[in-house]
Amino acid sequence: MQQTLSLTYNTQLIHQAMGAFWWRVVGFRFLAALVLTATGLGILVHQGDTSWRIGVLASVVSLGIGLAIALYLIHYRNALHKLKAMGRPQATLDLSESSFSLSSGAGMATLPWSSIAEVWRFKTCWLLLFSKAQFVTLPLADLPPDAQAFILERVQAAGGKIG
């Protein structure tokens, strides 16, 4: 199957994609652990504890909040920078049996399907992950069902995971 698709990007899509990425990476467990740690800190402070435990728990809570915020902001700013570098917020996605190409005003890349480690599927977009921190966003509004099925088939055939 050889198919060429036009993809349209905007800041709303980038915000949704980064929010979905952030939630998938940070997740409920991390936030629950952070809340439990902050609760423990609050209880100890309320009891008048001034031991080293206060410093450790306060550091853990601060670092956890900072990490979660930084994760979102870094990826969001990078995505906005890439959107701006595109000029026109459109890209062309070429699908073939052995590879896919993505081209825009920011450049062009042709990669084998095996370069995709995982596909994260969300309501408005898919993220094609090359590593834990590098991915491409595909807007679902521009991906017809047959192209979606083809992408999933090629990624799985090349050893990638579907999430």
PDB file of C-alpha atoms in Angstrom, residues 26-149:
ATOM      1  CA  VAL A  26       3.385  10.691  34.986  1.00  0.00           C
ATOM      2  CA  GLY A  27       0.150   8.840  35.562  1.00  0.00           C
ATOM      3  CA  PHE A  28      -2.073   8.227  38.518  1.00  0.00           C
ATOM      4  CA  ARG A  29       0.459   6.229  40.566  1.00  0.00           C
ATOM      5  CA  PHE A  30       3.043   9.012  40.559  1.00  0.00           C
ATOM      6  CA  LEU A  31       0.455  11.636  41.509  1.00  0.00           C
ATOM      7  CA  ALA A  32      -1.010   9.389  44.214  1.00  0.00           C
ATOM      8  CA  ALA A  33       2.456   8.794  45.677  1.00  0.00           C
ATOM      9  CA  LEU A  34       3.104  12.535  45.596  1.00  0.00           C
ATOM     10  CA  VAL A  35      -0.184  13.272  47.382  1.00  0.00           C
ATOM     11  CA  LEU A  36       0.506  10.593  50.009  1.00  0.00           C
ATOM     12  CA  THR A  37       3.996  11.980  50.611  1.00  0.00           C
ATOM     13  CA  ALA A  38       2.651  15.531  50.871  1.00  0.00           C
ATOM     14  CA  THR A  39      -0.054  14.318  53.272  1.00  0.00           C
ATOM     15  CA  GLY A  40       2.560  12.614  55.437  1.00  0.00           C
ATOM     16  CA  LEU A  41       4.615  15.806  55.401  1.00  0.00           C
ATOM     17  CA  GLY A  42       1.584  17.851  56.393  1.00  0.00           C
ATOM     18  CA  ILE A  43       0.774  15.505  59.281  1.00  0.00           C
ATOM     19  CA  LEU A  44       4.337  15.614  60.590  1.00  0.00           C
ATOM     20  CA  VAL A  45       4.459  19.422  60.357  1.00  0.00           C
ATOM     21  CA  HIS A  46       1.069  19.681  62.086  1.00  0.00           C
ATOM     22  CA  GLN A  47       2.392  17.462  64.912  1.00  0.00           C
ATOM     23  CA  GLY A  48       5.321  19.809  65.357  1.00  0.00           C
ATOM     24  CA  ASP A  49       7.960  17.388  64.109  1.00  0.00           C
ATOM     25  CA  THR A  50      11.219  19.179  63.233  1.00  0.00           C
ATOM     26  CA  SER A  51      13.357  16.140  62.508  1.00  0.00           C
ATOM     27  CA  TRP A  52      15.300  15.326  59.372  1.00  0.00           C
ATOM     28  CA  ARG A  53      12.214  13.535  58.019  1.00  0.00           C
ATOM     29  CA  ILE A  54      10.570  16.897  57.343  1.00  0.00           C
ATOM     30  CA  GLY A  55      13.472  17.956  55.139  1.00  0.00           C
ATOM     31  CA  VAL A  56      13.505  14.677  53.243  1.00  0.00           C
ATOM     32  CA  LEU A  57       9.742  14.623  52.657  1.00  0.00           C
ATOM     33  CA  ALA A  58       9.686  18.304  51.660  1.00  0.00           C
ATOM     34  CA  SER A  59      12.513  17.640  49.191  1.00  0.00           C
ATOM     35  CA  VAL A  60      10.719  14.633  47.707  1.00  0.00           C
ATOM     36  CA  VAL A  61       7.476  16.580  47.301  1.00  0.00           C
ATOM     37  CA  SER A  62       9.255  19.586  45.781  1.00  0.00           C
ATOM     38  CA  LEU A  63      11.290  17.456  43.381  1.00  0.00           C
ATOM     39  CA  GLY A  64       8.220  15.442  42.390  1.00  0.00           C
ATOM     40  CA  ILE A  65       6.181  18.550  41.608  1.00  0.00           C
ATOM     41  CA  GLY A  66       9.125  20.115  39.792  1.00  0.00           C
ATOM     42  CA  LEU A  67       9.719  16.988  37.722  1.00  0.00           C
ATOM     43  CA  ALA A  68       6.063  16.713  36.687  1.00  0.00           C
ATOM     44  CA  ILE A  69       5.898  20.382  35.688  1.00  0.00           C
ATOM     45  CA  ALA A  70       9.246  20.297  33.884  1.00  0.00           C
ATOM     46  CA  LEU A  71       8.254  17.181  31.925  1.00  0.00           C
ATOM     47  CA  TYR A  72       5.195  18.905  30.521  1.00  0.00           C
ATOM     48  CA  LEU A  73       6.816  22.286  29.896  1.00  0.00           C
ATOM     49  CA  ILE A  74       9.904  20.914  28.164  1.00  0.00           C
ATOM     50  CA  HIS A  75       7.927  18.725  25.765  1.00  0.00           C
ATOM     51  CA  TYR A  76       5.285  21.404  25.179  1.00  0.00           C
ATOM     52  CA  ARG A  77       7.870  24.096  24.402  1.00  0.00           C
ATOM     53  CA  ASN A  78       9.768  21.745  22.075  1.00  0.00           C
ATOM     54  CA  ALA A  79       6.549  20.865  20.263  1.00  0.00           C
ATOM     55  CA  LEU A  80       5.595  24.536  19.869  1.00  0.00           C
ATOM     56  CA  HIS A  81       9.092  25.282  18.569  1.00  0.00           C
ATOM     57  CA  LYS A  82       8.733  22.500  15.992  1.00  0.00           C
ATOM     58  CA  LEU A  83       5.282  23.784  15.018  1.00  0.00           C
ATOM     59  CA  LYS A  84       6.714  27.259  14.470  1.00  0.00           C
ATOM     60  CA  ALA A  85       9.648  25.829  12.478  1.00  0.00           C
ATOM     61  CA  MET A  86       7.171  24.191  10.089  1.00  0.00           C
ATOM     62  CA  GLY A  87       6.055  27.554   8.747  1.00  0.00           C
ATOM     63  CA  ARG A  88       2.728  26.384   7.362  1.00  0.00           C
ATOM     64  CA  PRO A  89       1.329  24.025  10.000  1.00  0.00           C
ATOM     65  CA  GLN A  90       0.989  21.188   7.535  1.00  0.00           C
ATOM     66  CA  ALA A  91       3.000  18.058   6.905  1.00  0.00           C
ATOM     67  CA  THR A  92       2.894  15.267   4.378  1.00  0.00           C
ATOM     68  CA  LEU A  93       2.919  11.671   5.547  1.00  0.00           C
ATOM     69  CA  ASP A  94       3.917   9.057   2.971  1.00  0.00           C
ATOM     70  CA  LEU A  95       3.207   5.456   3.918  1.00  0.00           C
ATOM     71  CA  SER A  96       4.776   2.454   2.200  1.00  0.00           C
ATOM     72  CA  GLU A  97       5.306  -1.199   3.052  1.00  0.00           C
ATOM     73  CA  SER A  98       8.873  -0.711   4.276  1.00  0.00           C
ATOM     74  CA  SER A  99       8.950   2.851   5.624  1.00  0.00           C
ATOM     75  CA  PHE A 100       7.159   6.099   6.252  1.00  0.00           C
ATOM     76  CA  SER A 101       8.192   9.653   5.426  1.00  0.00           C
ATOM     77  CA  LEU A 102       7.153  12.827   7.140  1.00  0.00           C
ATOM     78  CA  SER A 103       7.915  16.156   5.511  1.00  0.00           C
ATOM     79  CA  SER A 104       7.080  19.757   6.347  1.00  0.00           C
ATOM     80  CA  GLY A 105       8.644  23.182   6.167  1.00  0.00           C
ATOM     81  CA  ALA A 106      10.918  22.082   9.029  1.00  0.00           C
ATOM     82  CA  GLY A 107      12.447  19.202   7.061  1.00  0.00           C
ATOM     83  CA  MET A 108      11.937  15.644   5.936  1.00  0.00           C
ATOM     84  CA  ALA A 109      12.627  12.245   7.437  1.00  0.00           C
ATOM     85  CA  THR A 110      12.188   8.774   6.025  1.00  0.00           C
ATOM     86  CA  LEU A 111      12.344   5.995   8.575  1.00  0.00           C
ATOM     87  CA  PRO A 112      11.757   2.245   8.551  1.00  0.00           C
ATOM     88  CA  TRP A 113       8.764   0.997  10.508  1.00  0.00           C
ATOM     89  CA  SER A 114      11.203  -0.722  12.880  1.00  0.00           C
ATOM     90  CA  SER A 115      12.252   2.708  14.197  1.00  0.00           C
ATOM     91  CA  ILE A 116       8.884   2.987  15.971  1.00  0.00           C
ATOM     92  CA  ALA A 117       9.125   1.382  19.385  1.00  0.00           C
ATOM     93  CA  GLU A 118       5.486   1.987  20.303  1.00  0.00           C
ATOM     94  CA  VAL A 119       2.283   3.706  19.209  1.00  0.00           C
ATOM     95  CA  TRP A 120       0.297   5.504  21.899  1.00  0.00           C
ATOM     96  CA  ARG A 121      -3.294   5.999  20.784  1.00  0.00           C
ATOM     97  CA  PHE A 122      -5.353   8.868  22.183  1.00  0.00           C
ATOM     98  CA  LYS A 123      -8.694  10.444  21.316  1.00  0.00           C
ATOM     99  CA  THR A 124      -7.392  13.198  19.003  1.00  0.00           C
ATOM    100  CA  CYS A 125      -3.936  11.977  18.028  1.00  0.00           C
ATOM    101  CA  TRP A 126      -1.425   9.160  17.990  1.00  0.00           C
ATOM    102  CA  LEU A 127       2.131   9.407  19.207  1.00  0.00           C
ATOM    103  CA  LEU A 128       4.692   7.322  17.335  1.00  0.00           C
ATOM    104  CA  LEU A 129       7.438   6.790  19.908  1.00  0.00           C
ATOM    105  CA  PHE A 130      11.027   6.262  18.825  1.00  0.00           C
ATOM    106  CA  SER A 131      12.236   6.299  22.440  1.00  0.00           C
ATOM    107  CA  LYS A 132      10.723   7.237  25.792  1.00  0.00           C
ATOM    108  CA  ALA A 133      11.216  10.942  25.051  1.00  0.00           C
ATOM    109  CA  GLN A 134      11.155  11.209  21.242  1.00  0.00           C
ATOM    110  CA  PHE A 135       7.982  10.907  19.261  1.00  0.00           C
ATOM    111  CA  VAL A 136       5.966  12.192  16.329  1.00  0.00           C
ATOM    112  CA  THR A 137       2.381  13.359  16.686  1.00  0.00           C
ATOM    113  CA  LEU A 138      -0.164  12.239  14.095  1.00  0.00           C
ATOM    114  CA  PRO A 139      -3.533  14.064  14.154  1.00  0.00           C
ATOM    115  CA  LEU A 140      -6.341  11.509  13.896  1.00  0.00           C
ATOM    116  CA  ALA A 141      -8.587  13.980  12.081  1.00  0.00           C
ATOM    117  CA  ASP A 142      -6.293  13.539   9.061  1.00  0.00           C
ATOM    118  CA  LEU A 143      -5.774   9.766   9.310  1.00  0.00           C
ATOM    119  CA  PRO A 144      -8.516   7.734   7.639  1.00  0.00           C
ATOM    120  CA  PRO A 145      -9.311   4.337   9.174  1.00  0.00           C
ATOM    121  CA  ASP A 146      -7.478   2.407   6.441  1.00  0.00           C
ATOM    122  CA  ALA A 147      -4.292   4.435   7.072  1.00  0.00           C
ATOM    123  CA  GLN A 148      -4.644   3.881  10.826  1.00  0.00           C
ATOM    124  CA  ALA A 149      -4.980   0.132  10.310  1.00  0.00           C
TER     125      ALA A 149
END
